[in-house]
Amino acid sequence: MTDRTTFLQNAFAKEYGDPGTHLVRAPGRVNLIGEHTDYNGLPVMPMALQRDLMLLCRTRPDSMVCIANVDLQFEPCSFQVGPKIPPFEPGDWGNYVKAAGQALAQQYTSLRGFDAMVSSNIPIAAGLSSSTALMMASALMILDLNDVAISAPQLMELMASAEHYVGTRGGGMDQAICIGAQPRSASRIDFNPMRITPIPVPSNWRFVIASSLVRAEKSSAVREAYNSRTRECKEALGVVAASLGSPEATSYTGVMSGVPAEDLLEAAEQALDATLLKRFRHVVTEALRVTMAERAMRGDDLDDYGRLMSESHMSLRDDFAVSCEELDRLTEIAIKSGARGARLSGAGFGGCIVALCGADDVDHVIDALETEFYSTRELGGDLADVLFVAEPSKGASVMEV
Ligand code: NG1
């Protein structure tokens, strides 16, 4: 057992008396490119992190779920698994466990619950998917303890809509990468139907994660800003499809497959107001960048991948309006100090950037970020938690302990 699992076992025994019997590990993720495309049915390219959430459990004879956390800012909570679970207050961490319980109880009857203790080293509200890791770990635990078998793509789809329970109308990227990631690889994820394709990360590429120290908490204004982007993208699609004489085209993939991108953007310029045009342009160009980025990674073209990342950031900043001063500053420092490209990662409004460097440049980039950004700011914790190199890791797993 590692120090961390021993610590978790001790915390479990203290809370519940007996030892835990099953352990789930669910990783955080960083999205390398393809931002705000998943809920538009367009591809993304994330990778799972070495940072993860661990959930140690013991099954219960009834349908109660009791959950506690080694981090005491998250208070213990409990609820009964069923097809209609009333949520805790918005922002309560227990809602992610409820989201998993409710979605599974709508598919499978008489599910038994569990007692659990959680430990996570995924930075919170940083755009690294700590909440999805909790939801996916809970789902995998319920399935395992109840001997329910479900295919990975089915679970990915089910959990993508399950997370809407917390009020964000997100896409399916985070749930898919959390369980579908392969070691040493990024993944291209396509939707409708969900498909996940691993792409090996070249051995000399390094992805540096740097937090803006601005919390991108989805329980407040950020949630509304996120949901308004999803509405704008849908509205823009409807107007453009109608202007092309195909109001029946209800998906971005539909309109993009029928019309060359340049013509599509020209039609959008005629049909949309300034804001909707910007949202539409981001979505369409970002999807094209994902395909070009996949090619660049497969061809070990560091410069091209970096350029696409930086273009993605500019599009997110100028057209999608989800960046902030701190994220922009971090990307500038990273690029000036030798990164081949950098961009905000996740929904934006705070959270992290991801910068791509060659192995020889990584120390220099990290030093520059430390000196020029973090040295003058209150970190609220260790530097290693806000500035680190991401290692492409494997997806979630359950084991008996
Ligand atoms: P973050 O904010 O990084 O967890 C959110 C969505 C993703 C995707 C990105 C933007 C959830 C759980 N996640 O990610 O599906 O839309 O924003 O690309 O809503």
Coordinates of C-alpha atoms and ligand atoms in Angstrom, one line a residue:
M1 CA 0.0 0.0 0.0
T2 CA 1.2 3.5 -0.7
D3 CA 1.3 6.2 2.0
R4 CA -1.8 7.8 0.5
T5 CA -3.9 4.6 0.6
T6 CA -2.7 3.8 4.2
F7 CA -3.7 7.3 5.2
L8 CA -7.1 6.8 3.5
Q9 CA -7.6 3.4 5.2
N10 CA -6.9 5.0 8.6
A11 CA -9.3 7.8 7.9
F12 CA -11.9 5.3 6.7
A13 CA -11.5 3.1 9.9
K14 CA -11.8 6.2 12.1
E15 CA -15.0 7.3 10.4
Y16 CA -16.8 3.9 9.9
G17 CA -15.1 1.5 12.4
D18 CA -14.1 -1.2 9.9
P19 CA -11.6 -1.1 6.9
G20 CA -12.7 -0.2 3.4
T21 CA -12.8 -3.0 0.9
H22 CA -12.8 -1.4 -2.6
L23 CA -10.7 1.5 -4.0
V24 CA -11.5 3.6 -7.1
R25 CA -8.9 5.8 -8.6
A26 CA -10.3 8.5 -11.0
P27 CA -7.9 11.0 -12.7
G28 CA -8.3 14.7 -13.4
R29 CA -7.7 15.8 -16.9
V30 CA -6.3 18.6 -18.9
N31 CA -7.9 19.5 -22.2
L32 CA -5.1 20.1 -24.8
I33 CA -7.3 21.5 -27.5
G34 CA -11.0 21.6 -28.5
E35 CA -12.6 23.9 -26.0
H36 CA -16.4 24.5 -25.9
T37 CA -16.8 22.1 -28.7
D38 CA -18.0 19.0 -26.9
Y39 CA -21.5 20.2 -26.1
N40 CA -21.7 21.2 -29.8
G41 CA -21.0 17.6 -30.8
L42 CA -17.6 18.5 -32.1
P43 CA -14.3 16.8 -31.2
V44 CA -11.9 17.5 -28.2
M45 CA -8.4 16.3 -27.3
P46 CA -7.8 15.9 -23.6
M47 CA -5.5 13.7 -21.6
A48 CA -5.8 12.3 -18.1
L49 CA -3.5 13.6 -15.4
Q50 CA -1.4 11.7 -12.9
R51 CA -3.3 13.7 -10.2
D52 CA -6.3 11.8 -9.1
L53 CA -9.2 11.2 -6.7
M54 CA -9.3 8.1 -4.6
L55 CA -12.5 6.8 -3.1
L56 CA -12.2 4.0 -0.6
C57 CA -15.5 2.2 0.1
R58 CA -17.4 -0.6 1.8
T59 CA -20.7 -1.8 0.6
R60 CA -23.9 -1.3 2.7
P61 CA -26.8 -3.6 3.0
D62 CA -29.2 -0.7 2.3
S63 CA -29.4 2.0 -0.3
M64 CA -27.7 4.7 1.8
V65 CA -24.6 6.5 0.6
C66 CA -22.4 8.0 3.4
I67 CA -19.4 10.0 2.2
A68 CA -16.6 11.8 4.0
N69 CA -13.4 13.5 2.9
V70 CA -9.9 13.6 4.3
D71 CA -10.0 17.3 3.4
L72 CA -12.2 18.6 6.2
Q73 CA -13.5 21.6 4.2
F74 CA -15.8 19.0 2.6
E75 CA -18.2 18.0 5.3
P76 CA -19.5 14.4 5.5
C77 CA -22.9 13.9 4.0
S78 CA -25.4 11.1 3.3
F79 CA -28.4 10.3 1.1
Q80 CA -30.5 7.4 -0.2
V81 CA -29.8 6.2 -3.8
G82 CA -32.9 6.4 -5.9
P83 CA -34.3 7.6 -9.2
K84 CA -35.2 11.0 -7.9
I85 CA -32.7 12.4 -5.4
P86 CA -33.3 15.9 -4.1
P87 CA -30.0 17.9 -4.4
F88 CA -28.1 19.4 -1.6
E89 CA -27.5 23.2 -1.7
P90 CA -25.9 24.4 -5.0
G91 CA -22.1 24.0 -4.7
D92 CA -22.2 21.2 -2.2
W93 CA -19.7 18.5 -3.1
G94 CA -22.1 15.7 -2.3
N95 CA -24.2 16.7 -5.4
Y96 CA -21.6 15.0 -7.7
V97 CA -22.1 11.7 -5.8
K98 CA -25.9 12.2 -6.0
A99 CA -25.6 12.9 -9.7
A100 CA -24.0 9.4 -10.2
G101 CA -26.5 7.7 -7.8
Q102 CA -29.6 9.2 -9.5
A103 CA -28.5 8.4 -13.0
L104 CA -27.7 4.8 -12.2
A105 CA -30.9 4.3 -10.2
Q106 CA -32.9 5.4 -13.2
Q107 CA -31.4 2.5 -15.1
Y108 CA -31.0 -0.2 -12.5
T109 CA -33.3 -1.0 -9.6
S110 CA -32.5 -1.9 -5.9
L111 CA -29.0 -0.5 -5.9
R112 CA -27.1 -0.9 -2.6
G113 CA -25.2 2.1 -1.3
F114 CA -21.8 2.4 0.3
D115 CA -19.7 4.1 3.0
A116 CA -16.8 6.0 1.5
M117 CA -13.8 8.2 2.3
V118 CA -12.3 10.5 -0.4
S119 CA -8.9 11.8 -0.9
S120 CA -8.0 14.0 -3.9
N121 CA -4.9 15.8 -5.1
I122 CA -6.6 17.3 -8.2
P123 CA -6.6 21.1 -7.8
I124 CA -10.2 22.3 -7.2
A125 CA -12.1 24.7 -9.4
A126 CA -9.0 24.8 -11.7
G127 CA -10.6 23.4 -14.9
L128 CA -8.9 20.1 -14.2
S129 CA -12.1 18.1 -13.7
S130 CA -11.9 17.3 -10.0
S131 CA -15.7 17.2 -9.7
T132 CA -16.2 14.8 -12.6
A133 CA -13.5 12.6 -11.1
L134 CA -15.7 12.4 -7.9
M135 CA -18.8 11.7 -9.9
M136 CA -17.2 9.0 -12.1
A137 CA -15.5 7.4 -9.1
S138 CA -18.9 7.2 -7.4
A139 CA -20.5 5.7 -10.4
L140 CA -17.8 3.1 -10.9
M141 CA -18.1 2.2 -7.2
I142 CA -21.9 1.8 -7.3
L143 CA -21.6 -0.4 -10.5
D144 CA -18.8 -2.6 -9.0
L145 CA -20.5 -3.1 -5.6
N146 CA -23.8 -4.0 -7.2
D147 CA -22.2 -6.3 -9.9
V148 CA -23.7 -4.2 -12.7
A149 CA -21.9 -4.5 -16.1
I150 CA -22.1 -1.6 -18.5
S151 CA -20.0 -0.9 -21.5
A152 CA -17.5 2.0 -21.3
P153 CA -19.2 4.1 -24.1
Q154 CA -22.6 3.6 -22.5
L155 CA -21.3 4.7 -19.2
M156 CA -19.6 7.8 -20.7
E157 CA -22.9 8.8 -22.4
L158 CA -25.0 8.2 -19.3
M159 CA -22.6 10.1 -17.0
A160 CA -22.3 13.1 -19.5
S161 CA -26.0 13.8 -19.0
A162 CA -25.9 12.7 -15.3
E163 CA -23.6 15.7 -14.5
H164 CA -26.4 18.1 -15.7
Y165 CA -27.8 17.3 -12.2
V166 CA -25.5 20.0 -10.8
G167 CA -26.9 22.6 -13.2
T168 CA -24.2 22.9 -15.9
R169 CA -25.2 21.9 -19.4
G170 CA -21.8 20.5 -20.2
G171 CA -20.7 18.1 -22.9
G172 CA -19.2 14.6 -22.5
M173 CA -15.5 15.2 -22.6
D174 CA -14.7 15.0 -18.9
Q175 CA -16.6 11.8 -18.3
A176 CA -15.2 10.1 -21.4
I177 CA -11.5 10.8 -20.7
C178 CA -11.9 10.0 -17.0
I179 CA -12.6 6.4 -17.8
G180 CA -11.3 6.0 -21.4
A181 CA -7.7 7.5 -21.1
Q182 CA -4.7 5.4 -22.1
P183 CA -1.3 5.8 -20.4
R184 CA 1.2 8.0 -22.3
S185 CA -1.5 9.1 -24.6
A186 CA -3.8 12.0 -25.3
S187 CA -7.3 11.1 -26.7
R188 CA -9.4 12.5 -29.5
I189 CA -13.0 12.2 -28.5
D190 CA -15.8 12.4 -31.0
F191 CA -19.5 12.5 -30.1
N192 CA -22.9 11.2 -31.2
P193 CA -21.9 8.4 -30.9
M194 CA -19.1 8.7 -28.4
R195 CA -15.7 7.4 -29.8
I196 CA -12.4 7.7 -28.1
T197 CA -9.1 7.4 -30.1
P198 CA -5.8 7.3 -28.2
I199 CA -2.9 9.3 -29.7
P200 CA 0.5 8.6 -28.2
V201 CA 2.2 11.8 -26.9
P202 CA 5.7 12.1 -28.3
S203 CA 8.3 11.3 -25.7
N204 CA 10.0 14.7 -25.8
W205 CA 6.8 16.8 -25.5
R206 CA 6.0 18.3 -22.1
F207 CA 2.7 19.9 -21.1
V208 CA 3.0 22.5 -18.3
I209 CA -0.1 23.3 -16.2
A210 CA -0.2 26.7 -14.5
S211 CA -3.1 27.9 -12.5
S212 CA -4.3 31.4 -12.8
L213 CA -5.2 31.3 -9.1
V214 CA -8.7 32.5 -10.2
R215 CA -11.3 29.9 -9.1
A216 CA -13.6 28.8 -11.9
E217 CA -16.3 27.6 -9.5
K218 CA -19.3 26.3 -11.4
S219 CA -21.8 26.9 -8.6
S220 CA -22.1 30.6 -9.3
A221 CA -21.8 33.2 -12.0
V222 CA -19.4 31.0 -14.0
R223 CA -22.2 28.4 -14.3
E224 CA -24.5 31.0 -15.9
A225 CA -21.7 32.3 -18.2
Y226 CA -21.0 28.7 -19.3
N227 CA -24.7 27.9 -19.9
S228 CA -25.2 31.2 -21.8
R229 CA -22.4 30.1 -24.2
T230 CA -24.2 26.8 -24.8
R231 CA -27.4 28.7 -25.6
E232 CA -25.6 31.1 -27.9
C233 CA -23.9 28.3 -29.8
K234 CA -27.2 26.6 -30.4
E235 CA -28.9 29.8 -31.5
A236 CA -26.1 30.7 -33.9
L237 CA -26.3 27.2 -35.4
G238 CA -30.1 27.5 -36.0
V239 CA -29.7 30.9 -37.7
V240 CA -26.9 29.8 -40.0
A241 CA -28.7 26.5 -40.9
A242 CA -31.8 28.5 -41.8
S243 CA -29.8 31.0 -43.9
L244 CA -28.2 28.1 -45.8
G245 CA -31.7 26.9 -46.6
S246 CA -31.4 23.8 -44.4
P247 CA -33.3 24.6 -41.2
E248 CA -33.5 20.9 -40.5
A249 CA -29.7 20.7 -39.9
T250 CA -29.6 20.5 -36.2
S251 CA -25.9 19.8 -35.5
Y252 CA -22.6 21.5 -36.1
T253 CA -21.3 18.3 -37.7
G254 CA -24.3 18.4 -40.0
V255 CA -23.7 21.9 -41.3
M256 CA -19.9 21.5 -41.3
S257 CA -20.0 18.3 -43.4
G258 CA -22.2 19.8 -46.1
V259 CA -20.4 23.2 -46.6
P260 CA -16.7 24.1 -46.8
A261 CA -15.6 26.0 -43.7
E262 CA -14.8 29.2 -45.6
D263 CA -18.3 29.3 -47.1
L264 CA -19.8 28.5 -43.8
L265 CA -18.1 31.4 -42.1
E266 CA -19.0 33.7 -44.9
A267 CA -22.7 32.7 -44.6
A268 CA -22.4 33.2 -40.8
E269 CA -21.1 36.8 -41.3
Q270 CA -24.2 37.6 -43.3
A271 CA -26.6 35.9 -41.0
L272 CA -25.5 36.5 -37.5
D273 CA -25.2 39.5 -35.1
A274 CA -21.7 40.4 -33.8
T275 CA -21.8 38.2 -30.6
L276 CA -23.3 35.1 -32.2
L277 CA -20.9 35.4 -35.1
K278 CA -18.0 35.3 -32.7
R279 CA -19.3 32.3 -30.8
F280 CA -20.0 30.4 -34.1
R281 CA -16.5 31.3 -35.5
H282 CA -14.8 30.0 -32.4
V283 CA -16.7 26.7 -32.5
V284 CA -16.1 26.0 -36.2
T285 CA -12.4 27.0 -36.2
E286 CA -11.7 25.1 -32.9
A287 CA -13.1 21.9 -34.4
L288 CA -10.8 22.3 -37.4
R289 CA -7.9 22.9 -35.1
V290 CA -8.5 19.6 -33.3
T291 CA -8.2 17.7 -36.5
M292 CA -5.0 19.6 -37.4
A293 CA -3.7 19.1 -33.9
E294 CA -4.2 15.3 -34.1
R295 CA -2.2 15.3 -37.2
A296 CA 0.6 17.4 -35.6
M297 CA 0.8 15.1 -32.6
R298 CA 0.9 11.9 -34.7
G299 CA 3.6 13.6 -36.9
D300 CA 5.6 14.7 -33.8
D301 CA 5.3 18.4 -35.0
L302 CA 5.8 20.3 -31.8
D303 CA 5.7 23.7 -33.4
D304 CA 2.6 23.1 -35.3
Y305 CA 0.7 21.8 -32.3
G306 CA 1.9 24.7 -30.2
R307 CA 0.8 27.2 -32.9
L308 CA -2.7 25.6 -32.9
M309 CA -2.9 25.9 -29.1
S310 CA -2.0 29.6 -29.2
E311 CA -4.6 30.2 -31.9
S312 CA -7.1 28.3 -29.8
H313 CA -6.4 30.7 -26.9
M314 CA -6.8 33.8 -29.0
S315 CA -10.1 32.5 -30.3
L316 CA -11.3 31.7 -26.7
R317 CA -10.2 35.1 -25.6
D318 CA -11.4 37.2 -28.5
D319 CA -14.4 35.3 -29.9
F320 CA -15.6 33.2 -27.1
A321 CA -14.8 35.7 -24.4
V322 CA -14.0 33.2 -21.7
S323 CA -10.4 34.2 -20.8
C324 CA -9.3 36.6 -18.1
E325 CA -6.2 38.8 -17.5
E326 CA -4.4 36.2 -15.4
L327 CA -4.8 33.5 -18.1
D328 CA -3.7 35.8 -20.8
R329 CA -0.6 36.8 -18.7
L330 CA 0.3 33.2 -18.1
T331 CA 0.2 32.3 -21.8
E332 CA 2.4 35.3 -22.6
I333 CA 5.0 34.4 -20.0
A334 CA 5.0 30.8 -21.2
I335 CA 5.5 31.6 -24.8
K336 CA 8.1 34.3 -24.2
S337 CA 10.1 31.9 -22.1
G338 CA 10.2 29.1 -24.7
A339 CA 6.8 27.3 -24.8
R340 CA 5.8 26.5 -28.4
G341 CA 2.2 27.4 -27.6
A342 CA -0.1 28.0 -24.7
R343 CA -3.8 28.2 -24.0
L344 CA -6.4 28.3 -21.3
S345 CA -7.8 24.8 -20.6
G346 CA -11.3 23.9 -19.5
A347 CA -14.3 26.2 -19.5
G348 CA -12.2 29.3 -18.8
F349 CA -13.2 32.3 -16.5
G350 CA -10.2 31.3 -14.4
G351 CA -8.7 27.9 -13.9
C352 CA -5.5 26.9 -15.7
I353 CA -3.4 27.3 -18.8
V354 CA -1.6 24.5 -20.5
A355 CA 1.6 25.2 -22.3
L356 CA 3.5 22.9 -24.7
C357 CA 7.3 22.8 -24.5
G358 CA 10.1 20.6 -25.7
A359 CA 11.8 18.6 -22.9
D360 CA 14.8 20.9 -23.1
D361 CA 12.8 24.0 -22.5
V362 CA 10.5 22.9 -19.7
D363 CA 12.7 24.1 -16.8
H364 CA 13.1 27.5 -18.2
V365 CA 9.4 27.9 -18.8
I366 CA 8.6 26.8 -15.2
D367 CA 11.2 29.2 -13.8
A368 CA 9.8 32.1 -15.8
L369 CA 6.2 31.3 -14.6
E370 CA 7.4 31.1 -11.1
T371 CA 9.4 34.4 -11.1
E372 CA 7.1 36.5 -13.2
F373 CA 3.7 35.3 -12.0
Y374 CA 3.7 33.3 -8.8
S375 CA 6.4 35.1 -6.8
T376 CA 4.2 38.2 -6.3
R377 CA 1.0 36.4 -5.6
E378 CA -0.6 34.6 -2.6
L379 CA -0.6 30.9 -3.6
G380 CA -2.8 29.5 -0.8
G381 CA -0.8 26.3 -0.9
D382 CA 2.2 24.6 -2.5
L383 CA 3.7 25.9 -5.7
A384 CA 3.7 22.2 -6.9
D385 CA -0.1 22.3 -6.8
V386 CA -0.5 25.3 -9.1
L387 CA 2.5 24.7 -11.4
F388 CA 3.4 21.2 -12.6
V389 CA 4.2 19.1 -15.6
A390 CA 1.2 16.9 -16.7
E391 CA 2.0 13.2 -17.3
P392 CA -0.4 11.5 -19.7
S393 CA -2.0 8.9 -17.5
K394 CA -4.5 6.0 -17.6
G395 CA -8.2 6.2 -16.9
A396 CA -10.1 5.3 -13.8
S397 CA -10.0 1.8 -12.2
V398 CA -11.6 -0.1 -9.3
M399 CA -9.7 -2.7 -7.2
E400 CA -10.3 -4.7 -4.1
V401 CA -8.0 -3.8 -1.2
Ligands
NG1_1 P1 -14.4 22.3 -17.0 O1 -15.0 23.6 -16.6 O2 -13.0 22.4 -17.3 O3 -14.7 21.2 -16.0 C1 -16.3 22.3 -18.9 C2 -17.2 21.1 -19.3 C3 -16.7 20.3 -20.5 C4 -16.4 21.3 -21.6 C5 -15.5 22.4 -21.1 C6 -15.2 23.5 -22.1 C7 -18.5 20.0 -17.4 C8 -18.4 18.9 -16.4 N1 -17.4 20.2 -18.2 O4 -15.1 21.8 -18.4 O5 -17.7 19.4 -20.9 O6 -17.5 21.8 -22.2 O7 -16.1 23.1 -20.0 O8 -14.5 22.9 -23.2 O9 -19.5 20.7 -17.6

